[in-house]
mmCIF file with all atom_site columns, C-alpha atoms in Angstrom:
data_model
loop_
_atom_site.group_PDB
_atom_site.id
_atom_site.type_symbol
_atom_site.label_atom_id
_atom_site.label_alt_id
_atom_site.label_comp_id
_atom_site.label_asym_id
_atom_site.label_entity_id
_atom_site.label_seq_id
_atom_site.pdbx_PDB_ins_code
_atom_site.Cartn_x
_atom_site.Cartn_y
_atom_site.Cartn_z
_atom_site.occupancy
_atom_site.B_iso_or_equiv
_atom_site.pdbx_formal_charge
_atom_site.auth_seq_id
_atom_site.auth_comp_id
_atom_site.auth_asym_id
_atom_site.auth_atom_id
_atom_site.pdbx_PDB_model_num
ATOM 1   C CA . MET A 1 1   ? 25.242  14.805  7.151   1.00 39.00 ? 1472 MET A CA 1
ATOM 2   C CA . THR A 1 2   ? 27.726  12.300  6.688   1.00 43.00 ? 1473 THR A CA 1
ATOM 3   C CA . GLN A 1 3   ? 29.985  12.066  3.579   1.00 43.00 ? 1474 GLN A CA 1
ATOM 4   C CA . ARG A 1 4   ? 27.512  9.625   2.229   1.00 45.00 ? 1475 ARG A CA 1
ATOM 5   C CA . ASP A 1 5   ? 24.447  10.970  2.799   1.00 43.00 ? 1476 ASP A CA 1
ATOM 6   C CA . PRO A 1 6   ? 23.505  12.849  -0.443  1.00 42.00 ? 1477 PRO A CA 1
ATOM 7   C CA . PRO A 1 7   ? 22.788  17.008  -0.335  1.00 39.00 ? 1478 PRO A CA 1
ATOM 8   C CA . ARG A 1 8   ? 19.730  17.897  1.126   1.00 40.00 ? 1479 ARG A CA 1
ATOM 9   C CA . ALA A 1 9   ? 18.693  18.788  -2.919  1.00 38.00 ? 1480 ALA A CA 1
ATOM 10  C CA . ALA A 1 10  ? 18.799  15.649  -3.734  1.00 40.00 ? 1481 ALA A CA 1
ATOM 11  C CA . ALA A 1 11  ? 15.759  14.454  -1.965  1.00 62.00 ? 1482 ALA A CA 1
ATOM 12  C CA . ALA A 1 12  ? 13.690  16.930  -4.104  1.00 83.00 ? 1483 ALA A CA 1
ATOM 13  C CA . ALA A 1 13  ? 10.852  15.415  -6.837  1.00 91.00 ? 1484 ALA A CA 1
ATOM 14  C CA . PRO A 1 14  ? 10.970  15.926  -10.266 1.00 92.00 ? 1485 PRO A CA 1
ATOM 15  C CA . PRO A 1 15  ? 9.225   18.783  -12.020 1.00 92.00 ? 1486 PRO A CA 1
ATOM 16  C CA . GLY A 1 16  ? 5.828   17.329  -12.072 1.00 92.00 ? 1487 GLY A CA 1
ATOM 17  C CA . PHE A 1 17  ? 5.540   15.875  -8.614  1.00 94.00 ? 1488 PHE A CA 1
ATOM 18  C CA . LYS A 1 18  ? 3.274   16.921  -5.115  1.00 92.00 ? 1489 LYS A CA 1
ATOM 19  C CA . LEU A 1 19  ? 4.170   15.684  -1.525  1.00 89.00 ? 1490 LEU A CA 1
ATOM 20  C CA . LEU A 1 20  ? 1.088   12.783  -1.010  1.00 81.00 ? 1491 LEU A CA 1
ATOM 21  C CA . ASN A 1 21  ? -1.034  13.094  1.972   1.00 73.00 ? 1492 ASN A CA 1
ATOM 22  C CA . SER A 1 22  ? -0.190  10.063  2.983   1.00 65.00 ? 1493 SER A CA 1
ATOM 23  C CA . GLY A 1 23  ? -1.585  9.859   6.114   1.00 65.00 ? 1494 GLY A CA 1
ATOM 24  C CA . PRO A 1 24  ? 0.099   9.943   10.074  1.00 64.00 ? 1495 PRO A CA 1
ATOM 25  C CA . THR A 1 25  ? 4.128   10.198  9.609   1.00 67.00 ? 1496 THR A CA 1
ATOM 26  C CA . ASP A 1 26  ? 4.250   8.284   12.574  1.00 65.00 ? 1497 ASP A CA 1
ATOM 27  C CA . MET A 1 27  ? 2.100   4.886   10.392  1.00 69.00 ? 1498 MET A CA 1
ATOM 28  C CA . PHE A 1 28  ? 3.717   2.470   7.910   1.00 74.00 ? 1499 PHE A CA 1
ATOM 29  C CA . VAL A 1 29  ? 4.082   4.927   4.771   1.00 71.00 ? 1500 VAL A CA 1
ATOM 30  C CA . GLY A 1 30  ? 4.841   7.541   6.491   1.00 71.00 ? 1501 GLY A CA 1
ATOM 31  C CA . ILE A 1 31  ? 7.693   6.088   8.109   1.00 76.00 ? 1502 ILE A CA 1
ATOM 32  C CA . ASN A 1 32  ? 8.920   5.108   4.658   1.00 79.00 ? 1503 ASN A CA 1
ATOM 33  C CA . GLY A 1 33  ? 8.446   7.899   2.754   1.00 78.00 ? 1504 GLY A CA 1
ATOM 34  C CA . PRO A 1 34  ? 8.078   10.732  1.918   1.00 87.00 ? 1505 PRO A CA 1
ATOM 35  C CA . ILE A 1 35  ? 5.807   9.385   -1.602  1.00 90.00 ? 1506 ILE A CA 1
ATOM 36  C CA . PHE A 1 36  ? 5.775   11.862  -4.052  1.00 94.00 ? 1507 PHE A CA 1
ATOM 37  C CA . ARG A 1 37  ? 2.758   11.524  -6.721  1.00 94.00 ? 1508 ARG A CA 1
ATOM 38  C CA . ALA A 1 38  ? 2.018   13.187  -10.619 1.00 95.00 ? 1509 ALA A CA 1
ATOM 39  C CA . ARG A 1 39  ? -0.617  12.005  -12.719 1.00 94.00 ? 1510 ARG A CA 1
ATOM 40  C CA . GLU A 1 40  ? -0.167  10.467  -16.251 1.00 93.00 ? 1511 GLU A CA 1
ATOM 41  C CA . GLY A 1 41  ? -3.340  10.729  -18.651 1.00 92.00 ? 1512 GLY A CA 1
ATOM 42  C CA . ASP A 1 42  ? -5.432  8.183   -16.369 1.00 92.00 ? 1513 ASP A CA 1
ATOM 43  C CA . HIS A 1 43  ? -1.801  6.781   -14.441 1.00 95.00 ? 1514 HIS A CA 1
ATOM 44  C CA . LEU A 1 44  ? -0.959  8.238   -11.296 1.00 95.00 ? 1515 LEU A CA 1
ATOM 45  C CA . ILE A 1 45  ? 3.066   8.117   -10.922 1.00 97.00 ? 1516 ILE A CA 1
ATOM 46  C CA . VAL A 1 46  ? 3.855   7.631   -7.294  1.00 96.00 ? 1517 VAL A CA 1
ATOM 47  C CA . GLY A 1 47  ? 7.391   8.831   -6.737  1.00 96.00 ? 1518 GLY A CA 1
ATOM 48  C CA . MET A 1 48  ? 10.415  8.656   -3.692  1.00 95.00 ? 1519 MET A CA 1
ATOM 49  C CA . ARG A 1 49  ? 14.029  9.702   -3.554  1.00 95.00 ? 1520 ARG A CA 1
ATOM 50  C CA . VAL A 1 50  ? 16.012  6.706   -2.202  1.00 95.00 ? 1521 VAL A CA 1
ATOM 51  C CA . GLU A 1 51  ? 17.553  7.686   1.301   1.00 94.00 ? 1522 GLU A CA 1
ATOM 52  C CA . ARG A 1 52  ? 20.599  5.961   2.998   1.00 93.00 ? 1523 ARG A CA 1
ATOM 53  C CA . ARG A 1 53  ? 17.828  5.122   5.528   1.00 91.00 ? 1524 ARG A CA 1
ATOM 54  C CA . HIS A 1 54  ? 16.772  3.103   2.327   1.00 93.00 ? 1525 HIS A CA 1
ATOM 55  C CA . CYS A 1 55  ? 19.179  1.505   1.559   1.00 95.00 ? 1526 CYS A CA 1
ATOM 56  C CA . ASN A 1 56  ? 21.635  -2.020  1.943   1.00 94.00 ? 1527 ASN A CA 1
ATOM 57  C CA . PRO A 1 57  ? 25.810  -2.165  2.760   1.00 96.00 ? 1528 PRO A CA 1
ATOM 58  C CA . GLY A 1 58  ? 25.521  -1.866  -1.451  1.00 96.00 ? 1529 GLY A CA 1
ATOM 59  C CA . GLU A 1 59  ? 24.425  1.526   -0.963  1.00 96.00 ? 1530 GLU A CA 1
ATOM 60  C CA . THR A 1 60  ? 21.649  0.611   -3.584  1.00 97.00 ? 1531 THR A CA 1
ATOM 61  C CA . CYS A 1 61  ? 17.446  0.236   -2.098  1.00 97.00 ? 1532 CYS A CA 1
ATOM 62  C CA . HIS A 1 62  ? 17.132  -2.495  -0.601  1.00 96.00 ? 1533 HIS A CA 1
ATOM 63  C CA . GLY A 1 63  ? 14.859  -5.099  -1.879  1.00 96.00 ? 1534 GLY A CA 1
ATOM 64  C CA . GLY A 1 64  ? 12.430  -5.045  0.652   1.00 95.00 ? 1535 GLY A CA 1
ATOM 65  C CA . MET A 1 65  ? 11.383  -1.535  0.946   1.00 95.00 ? 1536 MET A CA 1
ATOM 66  C CA . LEU A 1 66  ? 11.617  -1.783  -2.982  1.00 97.00 ? 1537 LEU A CA 1
ATOM 67  C CA . MET A 1 67  ? 8.590   -4.260  -2.779  1.00 97.00 ? 1538 MET A CA 1
ATOM 68  C CA . THR A 1 68  ? 7.062   -1.941  0.033   1.00 95.00 ? 1539 THR A CA 1
ATOM 69  C CA . PHE A 1 69  ? 6.765   0.539   -2.478  1.00 96.00 ? 1540 PHE A CA 1
ATOM 70  C CA . VAL A 1 70  ? 5.691   -1.054  -5.038  1.00 97.00 ? 1541 VAL A CA 1
ATOM 71  C CA . ASP A 1 71  ? 2.958   -2.535  -2.501  1.00 96.00 ? 1542 ASP A CA 1
ATOM 72  C CA . MET A 1 72  ? 2.442   0.969   -1.868  1.00 93.00 ? 1543 MET A CA 1
ATOM 73  C CA . ALA A 1 73  ? 1.735   2.322   -5.352  1.00 95.00 ? 1544 ALA A CA 1
ATOM 74  C CA . MET A 1 74  ? -0.281  -0.295  -6.703  1.00 97.00 ? 1545 MET A CA 1
ATOM 75  C CA . VAL A 1 75  ? -2.179  0.340   -4.095  1.00 95.00 ? 1546 VAL A CA 1
ATOM 76  C CA . MET A 1 76  ? -2.442  4.186   -4.164  1.00 93.00 ? 1547 MET A CA 1
ATOM 77  C CA . ALA A 1 77  ? -3.210  3.733   -8.382  1.00 94.00 ? 1548 ALA A CA 1
ATOM 78  C CA . MET A 1 78  ? -6.259  1.435   -7.152  1.00 95.00 ? 1549 MET A CA 1
ATOM 79  C CA . HIS A 1 79  ? -7.741  3.951   -5.373  1.00 92.00 ? 1550 HIS A CA 1
ATOM 80  C CA . TYR A 1 80  ? -6.967  6.929   -8.258  1.00 90.00 ? 1551 TYR A CA 1
ATOM 81  C CA . GLN A 1 81  ? -7.458  5.175   -11.584 1.00 88.00 ? 1552 GLN A CA 1
ATOM 82  C CA . GLY A 1 82  ? -9.833  2.416   -10.226 1.00 84.00 ? 1553 GLY A CA 1
ATOM 83  C CA . LYS A 1 83  ? -11.751 4.304   -7.773  1.00 88.00 ? 1554 LYS A CA 1
ATOM 84  C CA . LEU A 1 84  ? -11.625 2.367   -5.377  1.00 91.00 ? 1555 LEU A CA 1
ATOM 85  C CA . ALA A 1 85  ? -11.915 3.616   -1.586  1.00 91.00 ? 1556 ALA A CA 1
ATOM 86  C CA . HIS A 1 86  ? -11.346 0.748   0.187   1.00 94.00 ? 1557 HIS A CA 1
ATOM 87  C CA . PHE A 1 87  ? -9.035  -0.185  1.669   1.00 93.00 ? 1558 PHE A CA 1
ATOM 88  C CA . MET A 1 88  ? -6.642  -2.876  -0.170  1.00 96.00 ? 1559 MET A CA 1
ATOM 89  C CA . HIS A 1 89  ? -5.709  -5.964  1.226   1.00 97.00 ? 1560 HIS A CA 1
ATOM 90  C CA . THR A 1 90  ? -2.246  -7.559  -0.185  1.00 97.00 ? 1561 THR A CA 1
ATOM 91  C CA . VAL A 1 91  ? -3.143  -11.589 -1.368  1.00 98.00 ? 1562 VAL A CA 1
ATOM 92  C CA . SER A 1 92  ? -0.217  -11.715 -3.348  1.00 98.00 ? 1563 SER A CA 1
ATOM 93  C CA . LEU A 1 93  ? 2.778   -9.708  -5.082  1.00 98.00 ? 1564 LEU A CA 1
ATOM 94  C CA . THR A 1 94  ? 5.830   -11.229 -7.400  1.00 98.00 ? 1565 THR A CA 1
ATOM 95  C CA . THR A 1 95  ? 8.123   -9.191  -7.827  1.00 98.00 ? 1566 THR A CA 1
ATOM 96  C CA . ASP A 1 96  ? 11.936  -9.516  -10.226 1.00 98.00 ? 1567 ASP A CA 1
ATOM 97  C CA . PHE A 1 97  ? 14.201  -7.041  -9.692  1.00 98.00 ? 1568 PHE A CA 1
ATOM 98  C CA . LEU A 1 98  ? 15.940  -6.006  -12.974 1.00 98.00 ? 1569 LEU A CA 1
ATOM 99  C CA . ALA A 1 99  ? 18.413  -3.241  -11.965 1.00 98.00 ? 1570 ALA A CA 1
ATOM 100 C CA . SER A 1 100 ? 19.813  -1.564  -8.396  1.00 97.00 ? 1571 SER A CA 1
ATOM 101 C CA . ALA A 1 101 ? 18.574  2.096   -7.086  1.00 98.00 ? 1572 ALA A CA 1
ATOM 102 C CA . PRO A 1 102 ? 21.767  3.602   -5.654  1.00 97.00 ? 1573 PRO A CA 1
ATOM 103 C CA . LEU A 1 103 ? 21.386  5.529   -2.780  1.00 96.00 ? 1574 LEU A CA 1
ATOM 104 C CA . GLY A 1 104 ? 19.824  9.417   -4.407  1.00 94.00 ? 1575 GLY A CA 1
ATOM 105 C CA . SER A 1 105 ? 17.660  7.982   -7.299  1.00 96.00 ? 1576 SER A CA 1
ATOM 106 C CA . TRP A 1 106 ? 14.913  8.583   -8.183  1.00 97.00 ? 1577 TRP A CA 1
ATOM 107 C CA . ILE A 1 107 ? 11.963  5.701   -8.370  1.00 97.00 ? 1578 ILE A CA 1
ATOM 108 C CA . GLN A 1 108 ? 8.902   6.346   -10.086 1.00 98.00 ? 1579 GLN A CA 1
ATOM 109 C CA . ALA A 1 109 ? 6.259   3.386   -10.384 1.00 98.00 ? 1580 ALA A CA 1
ATOM 110 C CA . ARG A 1 110 ? 3.312   3.023   -12.858 1.00 98.00 ? 1581 ARG A CA 1
ATOM 111 C CA . THR A 1 111 ? 0.485   1.079   -12.466 1.00 97.00 ? 1582 THR A CA 1
ATOM 112 C CA . ASP A 1 112 ? -1.518  -1.235  -14.423 1.00 97.00 ? 1583 ASP A CA 1
ATOM 113 C CA . ILE A 1 113 ? -4.831  -1.974  -13.050 1.00 97.00 ? 1584 ILE A CA 1
ATOM 114 C CA . LEU A 1 114 ? -5.876  -5.570  -15.041 1.00 97.00 ? 1585 LEU A CA 1
ATOM 115 C CA . ARG A 1 115 ? -8.831  -6.596  -13.758 1.00 96.00 ? 1586 ARG A CA 1
ATOM 116 C CA . VAL A 1 116 ? -11.188 -5.857  -10.568 1.00 96.00 ? 1587 VAL A CA 1
ATOM 117 C CA . THR A 1 117 ? -13.847 -8.582  -10.077 1.00 96.00 ? 1588 THR A CA 1
ATOM 118 C CA . ARG A 1 118 ? -16.735 -8.412  -6.794  1.00 95.00 ? 1589 ARG A CA 1
ATOM 119 C CA . LYS A 1 119 ? -14.036 -9.354  -4.352  1.00 97.00 ? 1590 LYS A CA 1
ATOM 120 C CA . LEU A 1 120 ? -10.092 -9.093  -5.866  1.00 97.00 ? 1591 LEU A CA 1
ATOM 121 C CA . VAL A 1 121 ? -7.852  -6.733  -8.090  1.00 97.00 ? 1592 VAL A CA 1
ATOM 122 C CA . PHE A 1 122 ? -5.826  -7.467  -10.298 1.00 98.00 ? 1593 PHE A CA 1
ATOM 123 C CA . ALA A 1 123 ? -2.575  -5.312  -10.874 1.00 98.00 ? 1594 ALA A CA 1
ATOM 124 C CA . GLN A 1 124 ? 0.821   -5.263  -12.816 1.00 98.00 ? 1595 GLN A CA 1
ATOM 125 C CA . CYS A 1 125 ? 3.386   -2.492  -11.863 1.00 98.00 ? 1596 CYS A CA 1
ATOM 126 C CA . LEU A 1 126 ? 7.183   -1.402  -13.453 1.00 98.00 ? 1597 LEU A CA 1
ATOM 127 C CA . VAL A 1 127 ? 9.391   1.198   -10.994 1.00 98.00 ? 1598 VAL A CA 1
ATOM 128 C CA . THR A 1 128 ? 12.609  2.913   -13.279 1.00 98.00 ? 1599 THR A CA 1
ATOM 129 C CA . ALA A 1 129 ? 15.176  3.921   -10.513 1.00 98.00 ? 1600 ALA A CA 1
ATOM 130 C CA . ASP A 1 130 ? 16.544  7.580   -12.870 1.00 97.00 ? 1601 ASP A CA 1
ATOM 131 C CA . GLY A 1 131 ? 14.670  6.471   -15.988 1.00 97.00 ? 1602 GLY A CA 1
ATOM 132 C CA . THR A 1 132 ? 15.715  2.518   -15.636 1.00 98.00 ? 1603 THR A CA 1
ATOM 133 C CA . ALA A 1 133 ? 13.609  -0.831  -15.598 1.00 98.00 ? 1604 ALA A CA 1
ATOM 134 C CA . ALA A 1 134 ? 14.548  -2.098  -12.411 1.00 98.00 ? 1605 ALA A CA 1
ATOM 135 C CA . VAL A 1 135 ? 11.389  -3.490  -10.874 1.00 98.00 ? 1606 VAL A CA 1
ATOM 136 C CA . ARG A 1 136 ? 8.518   -5.443  -12.199 1.00 98.00 ? 1607 ARG A CA 1
ATOM 137 C CA . ALA A 1 137 ? 5.476   -6.969  -10.037 1.00 98.00 ? 1608 ALA A CA 1
ATOM 138 C CA . SER A 1 138 ? 2.063   -8.546  -10.173 1.00 98.00 ? 1609 SER A CA 1
ATOM 139 C CA . GLY A 1 139 ? 0.134   -8.366  -7.714  1.00 98.00 ? 1610 GLY A CA 1
ATOM 140 C CA . VAL A 1 140 ? -3.793  -9.443  -6.417  1.00 98.00 ? 1611 VAL A CA 1
ATOM 141 C CA . PHE A 1 141 ? -5.418  -7.954  -3.736  1.00 98.00 ? 1612 PHE A CA 1
ATOM 142 C CA . LYS A 1 142 ? -8.441  -8.156  -1.587  1.00 98.00 ? 1613 LYS A CA 1
ATOM 143 C CA . ILE A 1 143 ? -11.037 -5.320  -1.301  1.00 97.00 ? 1614 ILE A CA 1
ATOM 144 C CA . GLY A 1 144 ? -11.593 -4.979  2.157   1.00 95.00 ? 1615 GLY A CA 1
ATOM 145 C CA . PRO A 1 145 ? -13.546 -2.482  3.512   1.00 95.00 ? 1616 PRO A CA 1
ATOM 146 C CA . ALA A 1 146 ? -14.382 1.201   3.347   1.00 93.00 ? 1617 ALA A CA 1
ATOM 147 C CA . LEU A 1 147 ? -11.733 3.623   3.972   1.00 87.00 ? 1618 LEU A CA 1
ATOM 148 C CA . LYS A 1 148 ? -12.900 5.920   6.519   1.00 81.00 ? 1619 LYS A CA 1
ATOM 149 C CA . ARG A 1 149 ? -10.078 8.990   4.527   1.00 62.00 ? 1620 ARG A CA 1
ATOM 150 C CA . ALA A 1 150 ? -10.102 7.374   0.951   1.00 44.00 ? 1621 ALA A CA 1
ATOM 151 C CA . ASP A 1 151 ? -9.135  11.099  -0.069  1.00 46.00 ? 1622 ASP A CA 1
ATOM 152 C CA . ALA A 1 152 ? -5.402  10.539  1.956   1.00 44.00 ? 1623 ALA A CA 1
ATOM 153 C CA . ASP A 1 153 ? -4.281  7.466   -0.911  1.00 46.00 ? 1624 ASP A CA 1
ATOM 154 C CA . SER A 1 154 ? -6.120  8.344   -3.507  1.00 49.00 ? 1625 SER A CA 1
ATOM 155 C CA . GLY A 1 155 ? -3.344  11.010  -5.738  1.00 50.00 ? 1626 GLY A CA 1
ATOM 156 C CA . THR A 1 156 ? -6.153  13.653  -6.049  1.00 45.00 ? 1627 THR A CA 1
#
């Protein structure tokens, strides 16, 4: 552990969050996690602790990592909230960075599904870092083939 690494206890999720089974740890979601989940009414809240490996040289979460987190959170919400047990292809993802997410901070995403058509899903997402709005995003996703393991991403 270096001086800049947060203590291991900081990696813990807040109360009410459970580790999300995101599939094999050697695949993209597993490598970028761990990802946690909680339920808030009909919404799936997806969270993650910002670790050093997620950061830019300024010791804040890299914008590309935040976009990755948004993309994963939106798709997971579609599986859970929209009951869409399909692979979702990202067609468009627009992000606005509102504030930084410092090393050690807890980021969490809440997604609203705006519209589902036969082939597309439209959604928006707000990410907070320790309670402060950090990223606002909107996305369009193409509904792909059925998932073999829909439960892995559904948040159930």
